[in-house]
Coordinates of C-alpha atoms and ligand atoms in Angstrom, one line a residue:
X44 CA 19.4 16.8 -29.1
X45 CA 19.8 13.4 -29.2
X46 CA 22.8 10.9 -30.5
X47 CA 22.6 8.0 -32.3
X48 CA 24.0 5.0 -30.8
X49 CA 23.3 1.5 -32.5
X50 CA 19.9 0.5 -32.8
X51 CA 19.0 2.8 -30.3
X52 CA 19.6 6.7 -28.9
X53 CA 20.9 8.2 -25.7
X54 CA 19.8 11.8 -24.8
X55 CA 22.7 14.0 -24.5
X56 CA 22.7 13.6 -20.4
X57 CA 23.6 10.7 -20.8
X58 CA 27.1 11.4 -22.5
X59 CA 29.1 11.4 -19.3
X60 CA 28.2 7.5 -19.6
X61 CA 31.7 6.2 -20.8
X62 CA 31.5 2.7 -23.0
X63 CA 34.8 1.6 -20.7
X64 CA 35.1 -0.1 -17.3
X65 CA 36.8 2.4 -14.3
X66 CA 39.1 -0.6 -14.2
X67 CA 39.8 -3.4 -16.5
X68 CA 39.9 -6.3 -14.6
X69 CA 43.1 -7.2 -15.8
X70 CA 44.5 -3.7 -15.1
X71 CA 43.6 -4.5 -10.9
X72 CA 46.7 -3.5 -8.8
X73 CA 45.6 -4.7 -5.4
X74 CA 48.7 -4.0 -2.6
X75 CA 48.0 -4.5 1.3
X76 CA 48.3 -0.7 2.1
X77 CA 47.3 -1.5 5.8
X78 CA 45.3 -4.3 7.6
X79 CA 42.1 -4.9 4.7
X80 CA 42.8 -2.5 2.7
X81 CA 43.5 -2.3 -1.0
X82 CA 45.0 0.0 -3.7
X83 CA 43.6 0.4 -6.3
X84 CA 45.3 2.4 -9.7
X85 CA 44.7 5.7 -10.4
X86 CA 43.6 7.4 -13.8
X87 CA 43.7 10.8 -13.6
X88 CA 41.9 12.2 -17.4
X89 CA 40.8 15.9 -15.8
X90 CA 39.8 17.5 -18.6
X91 CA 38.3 20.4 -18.8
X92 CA 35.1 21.6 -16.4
X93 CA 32.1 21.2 -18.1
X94 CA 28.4 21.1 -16.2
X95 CA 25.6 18.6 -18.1
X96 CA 22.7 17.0 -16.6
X97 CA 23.4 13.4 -15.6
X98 CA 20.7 12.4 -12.9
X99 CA 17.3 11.8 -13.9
X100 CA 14.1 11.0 -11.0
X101 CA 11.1 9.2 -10.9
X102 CA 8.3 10.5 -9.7
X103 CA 5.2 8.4 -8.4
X104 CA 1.9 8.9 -7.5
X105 CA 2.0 13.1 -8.4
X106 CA -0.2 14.9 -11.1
X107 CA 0.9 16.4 -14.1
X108 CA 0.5 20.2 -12.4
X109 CA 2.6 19.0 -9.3
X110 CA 5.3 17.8 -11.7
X111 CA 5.4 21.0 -13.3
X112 CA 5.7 23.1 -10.9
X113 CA 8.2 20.8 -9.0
X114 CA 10.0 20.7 -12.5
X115 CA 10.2 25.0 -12.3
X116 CA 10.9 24.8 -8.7
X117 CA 13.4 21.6 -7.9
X118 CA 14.0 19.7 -10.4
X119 CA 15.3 22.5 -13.5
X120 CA 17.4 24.4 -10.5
X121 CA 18.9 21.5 -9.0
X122 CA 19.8 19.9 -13.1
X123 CA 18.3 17.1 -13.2
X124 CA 18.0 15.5 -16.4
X125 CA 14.6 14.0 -16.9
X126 CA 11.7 13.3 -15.1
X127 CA 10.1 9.6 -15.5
X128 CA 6.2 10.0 -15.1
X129 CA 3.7 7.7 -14.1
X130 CA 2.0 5.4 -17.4
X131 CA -0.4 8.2 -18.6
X132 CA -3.1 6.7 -20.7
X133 CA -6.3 5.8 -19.5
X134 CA -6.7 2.7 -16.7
X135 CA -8.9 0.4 -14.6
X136 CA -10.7 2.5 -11.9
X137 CA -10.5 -0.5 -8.8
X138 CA -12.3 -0.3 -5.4
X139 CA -10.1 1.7 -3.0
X140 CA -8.3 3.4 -6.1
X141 CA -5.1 1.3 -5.3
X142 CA -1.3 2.7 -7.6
X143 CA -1.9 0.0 -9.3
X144 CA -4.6 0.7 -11.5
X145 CA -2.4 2.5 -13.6
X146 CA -0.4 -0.3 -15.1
X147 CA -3.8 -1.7 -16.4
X148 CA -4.1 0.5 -19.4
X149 CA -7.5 0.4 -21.0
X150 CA -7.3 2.8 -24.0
X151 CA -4.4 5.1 -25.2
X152 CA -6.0 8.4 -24.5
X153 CA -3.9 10.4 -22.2
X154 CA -6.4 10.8 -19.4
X155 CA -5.6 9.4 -16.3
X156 CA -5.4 10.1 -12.5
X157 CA -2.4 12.2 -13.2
X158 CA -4.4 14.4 -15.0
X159 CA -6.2 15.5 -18.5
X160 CA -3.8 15.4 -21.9
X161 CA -3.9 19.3 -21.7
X162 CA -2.4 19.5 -18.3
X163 CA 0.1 16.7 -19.3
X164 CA 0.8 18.7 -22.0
X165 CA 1.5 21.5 -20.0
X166 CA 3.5 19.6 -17.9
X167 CA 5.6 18.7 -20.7
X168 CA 6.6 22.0 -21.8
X169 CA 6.6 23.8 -18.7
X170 CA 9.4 20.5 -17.7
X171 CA 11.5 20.9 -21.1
X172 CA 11.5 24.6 -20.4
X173 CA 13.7 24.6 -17.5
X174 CA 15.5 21.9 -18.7
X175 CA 14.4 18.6 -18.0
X176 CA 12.8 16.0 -20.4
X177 CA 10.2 13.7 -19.5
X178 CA 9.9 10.0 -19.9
X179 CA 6.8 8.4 -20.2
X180 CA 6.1 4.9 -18.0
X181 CA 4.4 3.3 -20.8
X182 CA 2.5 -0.5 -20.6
X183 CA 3.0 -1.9 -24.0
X184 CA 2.6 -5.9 -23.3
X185 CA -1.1 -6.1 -21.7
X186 CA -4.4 -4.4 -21.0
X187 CA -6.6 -5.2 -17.8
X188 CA -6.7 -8.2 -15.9
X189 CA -10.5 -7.5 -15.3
X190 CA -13.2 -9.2 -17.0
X191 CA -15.0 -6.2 -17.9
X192 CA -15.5 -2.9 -17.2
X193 CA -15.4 0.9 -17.6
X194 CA -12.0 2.8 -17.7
X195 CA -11.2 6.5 -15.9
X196 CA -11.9 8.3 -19.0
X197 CA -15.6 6.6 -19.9
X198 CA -13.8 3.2 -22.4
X199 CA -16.1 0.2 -21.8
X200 CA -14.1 -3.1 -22.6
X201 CA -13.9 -6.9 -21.6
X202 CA -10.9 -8.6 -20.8
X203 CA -9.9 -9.6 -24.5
X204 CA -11.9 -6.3 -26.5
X205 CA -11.4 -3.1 -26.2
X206 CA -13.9 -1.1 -28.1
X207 CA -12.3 0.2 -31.6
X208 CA -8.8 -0.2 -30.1
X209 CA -8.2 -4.1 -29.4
X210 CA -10.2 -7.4 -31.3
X211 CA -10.1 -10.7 -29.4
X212 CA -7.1 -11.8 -32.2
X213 CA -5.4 -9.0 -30.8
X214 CA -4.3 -11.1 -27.9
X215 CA -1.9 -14.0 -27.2
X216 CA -4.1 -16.1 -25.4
X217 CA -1.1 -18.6 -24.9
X218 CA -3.3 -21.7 -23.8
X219 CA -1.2 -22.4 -20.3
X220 CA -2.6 -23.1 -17.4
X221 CA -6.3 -23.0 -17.9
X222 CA -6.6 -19.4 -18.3
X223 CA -3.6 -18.0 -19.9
X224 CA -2.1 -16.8 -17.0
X225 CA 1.7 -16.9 -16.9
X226 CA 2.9 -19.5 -14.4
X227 CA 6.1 -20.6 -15.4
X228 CA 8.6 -17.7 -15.2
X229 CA 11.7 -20.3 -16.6
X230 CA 9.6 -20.6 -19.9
X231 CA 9.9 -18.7 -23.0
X232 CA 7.1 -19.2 -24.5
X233 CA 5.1 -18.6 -21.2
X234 CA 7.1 -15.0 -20.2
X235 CA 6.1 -13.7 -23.6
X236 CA 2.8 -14.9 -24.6
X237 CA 0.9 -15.8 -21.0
X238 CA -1.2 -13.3 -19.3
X239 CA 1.0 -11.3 -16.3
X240 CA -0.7 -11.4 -13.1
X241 CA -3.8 -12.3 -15.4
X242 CA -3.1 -9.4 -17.5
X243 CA -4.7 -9.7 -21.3
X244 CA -1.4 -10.1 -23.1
X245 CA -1.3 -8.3 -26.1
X246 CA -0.5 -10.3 -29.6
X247 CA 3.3 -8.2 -29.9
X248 CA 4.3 -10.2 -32.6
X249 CA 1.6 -8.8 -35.3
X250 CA 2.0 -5.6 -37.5
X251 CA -1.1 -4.2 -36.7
X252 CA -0.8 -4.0 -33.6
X253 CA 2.6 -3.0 -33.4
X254 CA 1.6 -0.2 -35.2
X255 CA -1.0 0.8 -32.7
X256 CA 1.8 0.7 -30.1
X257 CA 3.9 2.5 -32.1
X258 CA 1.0 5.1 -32.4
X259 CA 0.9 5.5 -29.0
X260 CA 4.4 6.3 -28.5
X261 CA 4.3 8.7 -31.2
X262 CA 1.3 10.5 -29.9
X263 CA 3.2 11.0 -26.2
X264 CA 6.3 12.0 -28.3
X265 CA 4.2 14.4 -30.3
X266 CA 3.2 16.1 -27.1
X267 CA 6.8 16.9 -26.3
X268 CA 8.0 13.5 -24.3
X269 CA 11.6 12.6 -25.0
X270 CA 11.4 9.0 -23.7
X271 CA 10.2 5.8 -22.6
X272 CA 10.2 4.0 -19.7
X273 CA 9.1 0.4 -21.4
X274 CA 7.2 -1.6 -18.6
X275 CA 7.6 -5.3 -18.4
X276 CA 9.9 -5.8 -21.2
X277 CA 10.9 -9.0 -20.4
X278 CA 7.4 -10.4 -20.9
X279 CA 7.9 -8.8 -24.9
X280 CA 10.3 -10.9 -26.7
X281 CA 13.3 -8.9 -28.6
X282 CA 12.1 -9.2 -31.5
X283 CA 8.6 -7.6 -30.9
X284 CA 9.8 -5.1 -29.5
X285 CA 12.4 -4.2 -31.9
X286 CA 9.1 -4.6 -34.7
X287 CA 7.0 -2.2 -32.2
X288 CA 9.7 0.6 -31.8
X289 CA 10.6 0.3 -36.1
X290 CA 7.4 2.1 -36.2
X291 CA 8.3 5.0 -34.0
X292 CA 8.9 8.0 -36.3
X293 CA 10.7 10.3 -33.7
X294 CA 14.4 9.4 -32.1
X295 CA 14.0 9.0 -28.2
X296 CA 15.6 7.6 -25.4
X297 CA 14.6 4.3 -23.9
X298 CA 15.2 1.8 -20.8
X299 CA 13.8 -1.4 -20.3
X300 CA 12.2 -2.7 -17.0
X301 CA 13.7 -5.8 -17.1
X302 CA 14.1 -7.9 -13.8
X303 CA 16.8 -10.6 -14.2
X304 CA 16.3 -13.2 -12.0
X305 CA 18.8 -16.1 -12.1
X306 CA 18.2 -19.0 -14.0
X307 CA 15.2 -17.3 -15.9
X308 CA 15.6 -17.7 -19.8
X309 CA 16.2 -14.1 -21.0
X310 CA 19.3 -12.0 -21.1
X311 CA 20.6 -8.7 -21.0
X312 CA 22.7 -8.8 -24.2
X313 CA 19.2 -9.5 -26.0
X314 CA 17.5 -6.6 -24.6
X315 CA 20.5 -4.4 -24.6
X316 CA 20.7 -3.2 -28.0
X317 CA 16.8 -2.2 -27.7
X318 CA 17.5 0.9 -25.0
X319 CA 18.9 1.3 -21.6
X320 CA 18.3 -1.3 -19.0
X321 CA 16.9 -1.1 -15.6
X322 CA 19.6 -2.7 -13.0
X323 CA 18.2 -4.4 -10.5
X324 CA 21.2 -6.7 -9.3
X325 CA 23.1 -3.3 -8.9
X326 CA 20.8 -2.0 -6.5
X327 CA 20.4 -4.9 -4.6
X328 CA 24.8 -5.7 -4.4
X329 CA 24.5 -2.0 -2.9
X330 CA 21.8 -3.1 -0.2
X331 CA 24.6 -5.9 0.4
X332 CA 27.5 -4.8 0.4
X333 CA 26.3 -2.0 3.5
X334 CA 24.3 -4.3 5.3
X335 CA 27.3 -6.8 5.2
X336 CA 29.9 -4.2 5.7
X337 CA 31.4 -5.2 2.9
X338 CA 32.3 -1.9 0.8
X339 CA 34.7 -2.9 -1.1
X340 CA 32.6 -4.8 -2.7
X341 CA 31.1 -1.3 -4.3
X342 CA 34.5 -1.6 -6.6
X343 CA 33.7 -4.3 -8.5
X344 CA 29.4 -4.3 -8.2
X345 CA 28.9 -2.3 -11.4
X346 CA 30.8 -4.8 -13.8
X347 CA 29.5 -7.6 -11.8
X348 CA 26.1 -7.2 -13.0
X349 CA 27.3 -7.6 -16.8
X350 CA 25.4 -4.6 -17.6
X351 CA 27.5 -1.7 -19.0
X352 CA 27.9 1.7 -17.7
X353 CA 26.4 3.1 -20.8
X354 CA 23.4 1.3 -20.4
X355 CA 22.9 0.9 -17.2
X356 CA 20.1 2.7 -15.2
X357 CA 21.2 2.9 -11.5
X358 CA 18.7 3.3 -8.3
X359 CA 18.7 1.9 -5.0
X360 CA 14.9 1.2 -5.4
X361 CA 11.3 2.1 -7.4
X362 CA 7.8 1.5 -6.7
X363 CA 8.3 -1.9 -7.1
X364 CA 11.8 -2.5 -4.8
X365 CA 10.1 -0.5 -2.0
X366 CA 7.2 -2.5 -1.5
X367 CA 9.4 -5.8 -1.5
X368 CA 9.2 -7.4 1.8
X369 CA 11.8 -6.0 4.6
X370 CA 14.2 -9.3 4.8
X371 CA 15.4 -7.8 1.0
X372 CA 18.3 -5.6 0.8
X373 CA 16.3 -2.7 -0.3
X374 CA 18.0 0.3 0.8
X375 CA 14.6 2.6 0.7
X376 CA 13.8 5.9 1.9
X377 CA 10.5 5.6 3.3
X378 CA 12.1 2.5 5.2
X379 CA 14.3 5.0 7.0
X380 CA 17.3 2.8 5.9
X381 CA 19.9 3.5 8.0
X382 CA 22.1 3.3 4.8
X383 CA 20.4 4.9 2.7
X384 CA 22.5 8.5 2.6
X385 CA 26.0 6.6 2.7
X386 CA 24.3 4.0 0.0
X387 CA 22.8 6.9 -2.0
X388 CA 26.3 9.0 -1.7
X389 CA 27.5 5.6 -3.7
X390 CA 25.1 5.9 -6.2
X391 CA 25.7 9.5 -7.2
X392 CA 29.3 9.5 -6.6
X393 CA 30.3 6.9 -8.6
X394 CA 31.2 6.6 -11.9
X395 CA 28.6 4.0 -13.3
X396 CA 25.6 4.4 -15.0
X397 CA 22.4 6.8 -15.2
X398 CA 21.8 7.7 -11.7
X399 CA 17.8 7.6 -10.9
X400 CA 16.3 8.8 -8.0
X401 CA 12.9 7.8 -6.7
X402 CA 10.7 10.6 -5.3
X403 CA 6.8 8.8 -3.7
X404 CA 4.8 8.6 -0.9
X405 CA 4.7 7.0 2.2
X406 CA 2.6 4.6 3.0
X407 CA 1.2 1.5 5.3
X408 CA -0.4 -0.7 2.6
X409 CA 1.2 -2.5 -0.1
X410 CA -2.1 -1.1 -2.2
X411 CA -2.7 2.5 -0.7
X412 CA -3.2 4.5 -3.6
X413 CA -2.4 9.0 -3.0
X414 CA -5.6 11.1 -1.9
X415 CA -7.7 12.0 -4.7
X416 CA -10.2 15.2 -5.2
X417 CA -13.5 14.8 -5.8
X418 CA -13.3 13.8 -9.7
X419 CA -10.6 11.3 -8.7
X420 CA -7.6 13.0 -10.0
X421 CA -4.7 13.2 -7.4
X422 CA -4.4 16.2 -5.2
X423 CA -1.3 18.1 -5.3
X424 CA 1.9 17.2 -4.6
X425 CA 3.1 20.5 -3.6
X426 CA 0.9 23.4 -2.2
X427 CA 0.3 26.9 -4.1
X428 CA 3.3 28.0 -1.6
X429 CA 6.0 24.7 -2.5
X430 CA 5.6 23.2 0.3
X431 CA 5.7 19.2 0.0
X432 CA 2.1 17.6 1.0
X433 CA 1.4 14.8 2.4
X434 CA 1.8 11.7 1.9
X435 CA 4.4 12.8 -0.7
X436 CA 8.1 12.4 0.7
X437 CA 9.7 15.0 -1.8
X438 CA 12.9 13.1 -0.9
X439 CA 14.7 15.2 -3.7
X440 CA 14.3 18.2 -1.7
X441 CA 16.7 17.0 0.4
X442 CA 19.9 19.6 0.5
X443 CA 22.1 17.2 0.5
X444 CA 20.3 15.2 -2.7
X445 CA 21.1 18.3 -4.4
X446 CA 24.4 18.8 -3.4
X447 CA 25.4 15.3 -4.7
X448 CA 23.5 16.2 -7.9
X449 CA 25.4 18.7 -8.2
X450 CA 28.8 16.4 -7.8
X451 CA 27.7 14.2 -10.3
X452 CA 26.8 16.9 -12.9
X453 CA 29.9 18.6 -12.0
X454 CA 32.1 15.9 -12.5
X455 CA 30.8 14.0 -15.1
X456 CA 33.9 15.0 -17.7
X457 CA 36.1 12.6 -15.3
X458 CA 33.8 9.8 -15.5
X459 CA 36.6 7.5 -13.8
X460 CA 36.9 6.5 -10.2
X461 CA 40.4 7.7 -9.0
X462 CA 43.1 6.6 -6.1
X463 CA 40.4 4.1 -4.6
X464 CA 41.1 2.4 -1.5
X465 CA 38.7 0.0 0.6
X466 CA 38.1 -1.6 3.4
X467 CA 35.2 -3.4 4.5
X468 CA 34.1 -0.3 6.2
X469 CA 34.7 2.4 4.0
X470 CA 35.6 3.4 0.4
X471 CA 37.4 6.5 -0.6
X472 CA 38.2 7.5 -4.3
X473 CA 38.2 10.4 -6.3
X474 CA 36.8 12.0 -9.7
X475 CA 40.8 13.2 -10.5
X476 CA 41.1 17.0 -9.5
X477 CA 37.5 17.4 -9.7
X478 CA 36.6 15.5 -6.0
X479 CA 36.9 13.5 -3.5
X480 CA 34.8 10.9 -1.4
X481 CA 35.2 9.2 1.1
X482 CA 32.3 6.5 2.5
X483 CA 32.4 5.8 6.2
X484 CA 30.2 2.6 7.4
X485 CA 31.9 2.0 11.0
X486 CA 30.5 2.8 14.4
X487 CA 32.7 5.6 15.7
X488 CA 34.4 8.6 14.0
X489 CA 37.5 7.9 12.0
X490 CA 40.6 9.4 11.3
X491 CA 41.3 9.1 7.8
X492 CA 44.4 9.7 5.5
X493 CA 43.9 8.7 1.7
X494 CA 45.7 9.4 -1.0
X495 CA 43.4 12.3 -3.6
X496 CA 45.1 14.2 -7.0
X497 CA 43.9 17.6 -4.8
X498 CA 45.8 20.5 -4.4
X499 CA 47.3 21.1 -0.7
X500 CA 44.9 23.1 0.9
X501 CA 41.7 22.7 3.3
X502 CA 38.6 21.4 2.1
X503 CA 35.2 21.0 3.8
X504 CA 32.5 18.7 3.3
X505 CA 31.0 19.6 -0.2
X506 CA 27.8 18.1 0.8
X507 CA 25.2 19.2 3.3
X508 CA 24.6 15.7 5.2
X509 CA 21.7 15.8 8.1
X510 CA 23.2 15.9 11.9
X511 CA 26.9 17.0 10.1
X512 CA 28.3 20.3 11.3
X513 CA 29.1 22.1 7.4
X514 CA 32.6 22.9 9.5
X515 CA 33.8 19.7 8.9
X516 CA 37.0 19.7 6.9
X517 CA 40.3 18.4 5.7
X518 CA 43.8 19.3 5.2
X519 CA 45.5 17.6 1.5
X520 CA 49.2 17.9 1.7
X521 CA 51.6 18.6 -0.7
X522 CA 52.0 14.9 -1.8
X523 CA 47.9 14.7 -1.8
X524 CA 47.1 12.9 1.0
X525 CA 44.3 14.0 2.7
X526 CA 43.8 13.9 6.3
X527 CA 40.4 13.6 8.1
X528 CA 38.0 13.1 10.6
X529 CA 34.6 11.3 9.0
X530 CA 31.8 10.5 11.1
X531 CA 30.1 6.9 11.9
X532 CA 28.0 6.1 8.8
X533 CA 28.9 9.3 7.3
X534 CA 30.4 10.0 4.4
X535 CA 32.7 13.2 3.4
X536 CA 32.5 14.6 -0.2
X537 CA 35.2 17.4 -1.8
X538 CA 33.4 19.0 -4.9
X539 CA 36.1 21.0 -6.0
X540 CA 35.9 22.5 -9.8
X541 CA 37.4 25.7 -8.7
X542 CA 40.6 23.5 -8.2
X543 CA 40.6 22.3 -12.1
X544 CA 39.3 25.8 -13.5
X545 CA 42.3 27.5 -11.8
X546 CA 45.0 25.0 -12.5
X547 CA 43.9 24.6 -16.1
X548 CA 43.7 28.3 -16.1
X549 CA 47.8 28.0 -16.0
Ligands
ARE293 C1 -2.5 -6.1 -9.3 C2 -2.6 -6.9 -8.0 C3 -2.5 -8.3 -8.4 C4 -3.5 -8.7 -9.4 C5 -3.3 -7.9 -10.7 C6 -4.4 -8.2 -11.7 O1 -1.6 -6.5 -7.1 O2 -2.7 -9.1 -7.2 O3 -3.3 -10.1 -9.8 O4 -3.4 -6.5 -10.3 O5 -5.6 -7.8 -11.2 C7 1.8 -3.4 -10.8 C8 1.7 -4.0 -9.4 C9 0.9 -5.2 -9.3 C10 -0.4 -5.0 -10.0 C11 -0.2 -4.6 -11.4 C12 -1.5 -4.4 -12.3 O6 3.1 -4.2 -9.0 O7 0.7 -5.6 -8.0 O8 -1.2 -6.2 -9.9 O9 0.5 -3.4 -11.4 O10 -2.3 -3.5 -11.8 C13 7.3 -9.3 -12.7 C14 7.5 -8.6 -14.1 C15 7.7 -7.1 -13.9 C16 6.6 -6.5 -13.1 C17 6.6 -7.2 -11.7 C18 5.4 -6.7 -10.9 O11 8.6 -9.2 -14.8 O12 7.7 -6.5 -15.2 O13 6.3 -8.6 -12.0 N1 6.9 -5.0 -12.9 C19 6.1 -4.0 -13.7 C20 5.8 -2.7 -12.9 C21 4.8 -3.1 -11.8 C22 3.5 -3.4 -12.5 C23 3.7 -4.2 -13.8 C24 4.9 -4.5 -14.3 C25 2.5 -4.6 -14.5 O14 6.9 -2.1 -12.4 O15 4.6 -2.1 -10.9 O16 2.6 -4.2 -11.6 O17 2.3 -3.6 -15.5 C26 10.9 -12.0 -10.1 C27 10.8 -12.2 -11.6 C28 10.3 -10.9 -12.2 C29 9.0 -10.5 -11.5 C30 9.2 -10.3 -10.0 C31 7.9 -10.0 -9.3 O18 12.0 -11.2 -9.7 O19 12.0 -12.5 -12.1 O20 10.0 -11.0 -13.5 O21 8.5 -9.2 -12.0 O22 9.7 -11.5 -9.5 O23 8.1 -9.4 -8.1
CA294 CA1 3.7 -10.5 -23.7

């Protein structure tokens, strides 16, 4: 199931992930083809059609049961990949029951408001049988920030002792700023050993309790998970991690939350050879680059970031990046982003990175956990008959979502962007003889005429948009240009695998 790669493994979805650049930088062929535009080469490598699962989702705030049905009903159907699940072990209970309590882990036993360890174990296989994995959130720096008190599953603990599980020399305890608490986010020493948010920090650098850790992660592997989502990684130095995972007896993917900010002291090149990486600057250059009207910056984003396609984990936001305040170029759902469809066409169109989507709630208050039942687990997602609940926004359920899914499977085997011209208002490239897109950000329909490696013939919009007629369509000519009208701040998509089957049918 699972290829070796360095010091650490990608799933097999991830193998559309090529280790080259679209474009090498030196290979750019920029001609004026018209007032702001630009050319861009074309590499045309249609293989052969081949349909994998390239798009994984995160889902937040659902139970195990929701997630397993949604798994059976959505997500297996529409091929996505993986699911990444909220942290599962047991956590602070906090007046109001706020999201949050979950990323203050108090023991290791999978109990949790998500659900028991049966009905995550459940969830697991019910998940893998309709094929999609599941990735664990798991908190592997820090306990609770609390000075004492009893978890959701019953564990008693203080701030620096948790029962059989953690000593006092278990901790960092990095003798900053009075009380450990990390302060100084352009220090080493501090990012790695210093309490987060007032967060016991755990002692990484020992064996014993890199063992624990690894224990942990073996136990969620053990009931079926096929990867990690490793929280605050940047607040675990390299080389702790690397001693924690050594430990891990199973192969399993990986990507690391870790937020880059600039002139903070760690890197990605440190942290890349320990699993995928989270890529925040890509998913706030997309929030740009609309809100500027400055597509053609989309081009040359991905390599901009200096993380590689083949480690890159792509989004346009997470729990995190949707509660940021609204003067941030977060391009988020619940926001009603006006960009978010054209931004999220981007996302799954292009070829770059591990595509995540984010599936939530909405909410008011930055704090606002879901509804709970009456032993505090979270209600259901979904109702016995599918149908989404509230506050849940089942965003994935979106047709059009799953028509660009379905692109992005489908086209994976030409993981190259194709004929790409831009403006500031639009973008238009291809996937070779496998597709083409073209991204509209100006005010008033547009006729379009861009050069695609289709077949003459007429082709209608692949994707089912909100507010588009599904009669919208385009005529490629003989010489491959194709000639259309696309909406304002609307994009038109070609899937078309029929195309390659039949030519390479010849
Ligand atoms: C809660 C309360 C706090 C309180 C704390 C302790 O909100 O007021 O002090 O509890 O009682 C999540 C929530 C937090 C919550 C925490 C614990 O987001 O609000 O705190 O759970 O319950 C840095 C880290 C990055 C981290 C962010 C939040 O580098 O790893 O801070 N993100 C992950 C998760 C979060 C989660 C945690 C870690 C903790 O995704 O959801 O916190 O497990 C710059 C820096 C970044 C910094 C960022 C902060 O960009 O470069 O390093 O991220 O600012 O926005
Ligand atoms: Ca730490």
């Amino acid at each position: 199931m699972f290829y070796s790669f360095g010091k650490k493994f990608l799933s097999i979805c991830q193998s559309g992930k090529k280790k080259y650049w679209p474009f090498s930088p030196t290979g750019f062929q920029i001609l004026p083809l018209a007032l702001g535009i630009f050319l861009f080469p074309a590499f045309t490598d249609a293989a052969f059609v081949k349909t994998k699962r390239t798009v994984m989702i995160q889902v937040f705030q659902w139970n195990w049961n929701s997630i397993a049905e949604e798994c059976e009903r959505e997500f297996g159907p529409m091929g996505i990949s993986a699911v990444q699940v909220p942290p599962p072990q047991e956590h602070i209970v906090s007046s109001g029951s706020p999201w949050w309590e979950r990323y203050q882990p108090v023991s290791y036993q999978i109990h949790s408001r998500s659900g028991t360890r049966e009905q995550f174990r459940s969830m697991v296989d019910r998940c893998k049988k309709v094929g999609v994995d599941v990735y664990a959130d798991v908190v592997l720096n820090h306990m609770s920030a609390l000075s004492a008190g009893v978890g959701f599953a019953g564990t008693s603990f203080q701030h620096y002792e948790y029962n059989s599980l953690w000593r006092p020399d278990s901790f960092h305890r990095c003798g900053r700023n009075g009380n450990n608490g990390l302060v100084n986010f352009y220090d080493r020493f501090e990012l790695h050993h210093c309490d987060l948010l007032g967060m016991a920090d755990l002692n990484t650098g020992k064996r014993d309790v890199q063992k624990r850790l690894a224990q942990y992660l073996d136990d969620l592997l053990d009931l079926g998970v096929s990867g990690f989502r490793i929280d605050a990684a940047k607040h675990i130095s390299p080389e702790d991690l690397q001693g924690i995972f050594r430990w891990v007896k199973r192969d399993h993917y990986r990507v690391l939350e870790l937020i880059l900010s600039p002139g903070e002291p760690v890197t990605s090149e440190e942290y890349g050879p320990l699993g995928d990486l989270n890529n925040f600057a890509y998913a706030y250059g997309v929030g740009l680059a609309f809100e500027n009207l400055e597509l053609h910056k989309l081009v040359s984003l991905p390599g901009n970031t200096g993380i590689n396609s083949d480690e890159a984990v792509v989004f346009l936001e997470n729990h995190d990046l949707e509660r940021r305040p609204d003067a941030e170029p977060i391009l988020s759902f619940r926001k009603k982003s006006p960009w978010f469809p054209l931004a999220m066409t981007y996302l799954l169109t292009w070829p770059y990175g591990y595509p995540q989507l984010y599936s939530g709630t909405f909410f008011s208050d930055y704090d606002a956990g879901s509804p709970l039942d009456q032993n505090g687990f979270l209600q259901n997602a979904v109702s016995e008959e599918g149908r989404c609940e509230q506050p849940f926004t089942c965003m994935h359920r979106l047709l059009w979502i799953k028509d660009l899914v379905k692109f992005r499977n489908g086209t994976d085997s030409v993981f190259s962007a194709t004929r790409v011209i831009s403006g500031g208002d639009f973008l238009s490239y291809g996937r070779g003889k496998l597709g083409h897109v073209i991204l509209h950000a100006g005010s008033k329909d547009r006729i379009f005429e861009v050069p695609t490696d289709l077949s003459p013939g007429k082709y209608c919009n692949s994707v089912r948009f909100e507010g588009r007629s599904s009669t919208e369509c385009g005529e490629v000519d003989a010489q491959g240009l194709l000639r259309v009208v696309v909406g304002a701040r609307s994009a038109f998509v070609i899937y078309a695998p029929g195309q390659l089957a039949a030519s390479s049918r010849k």
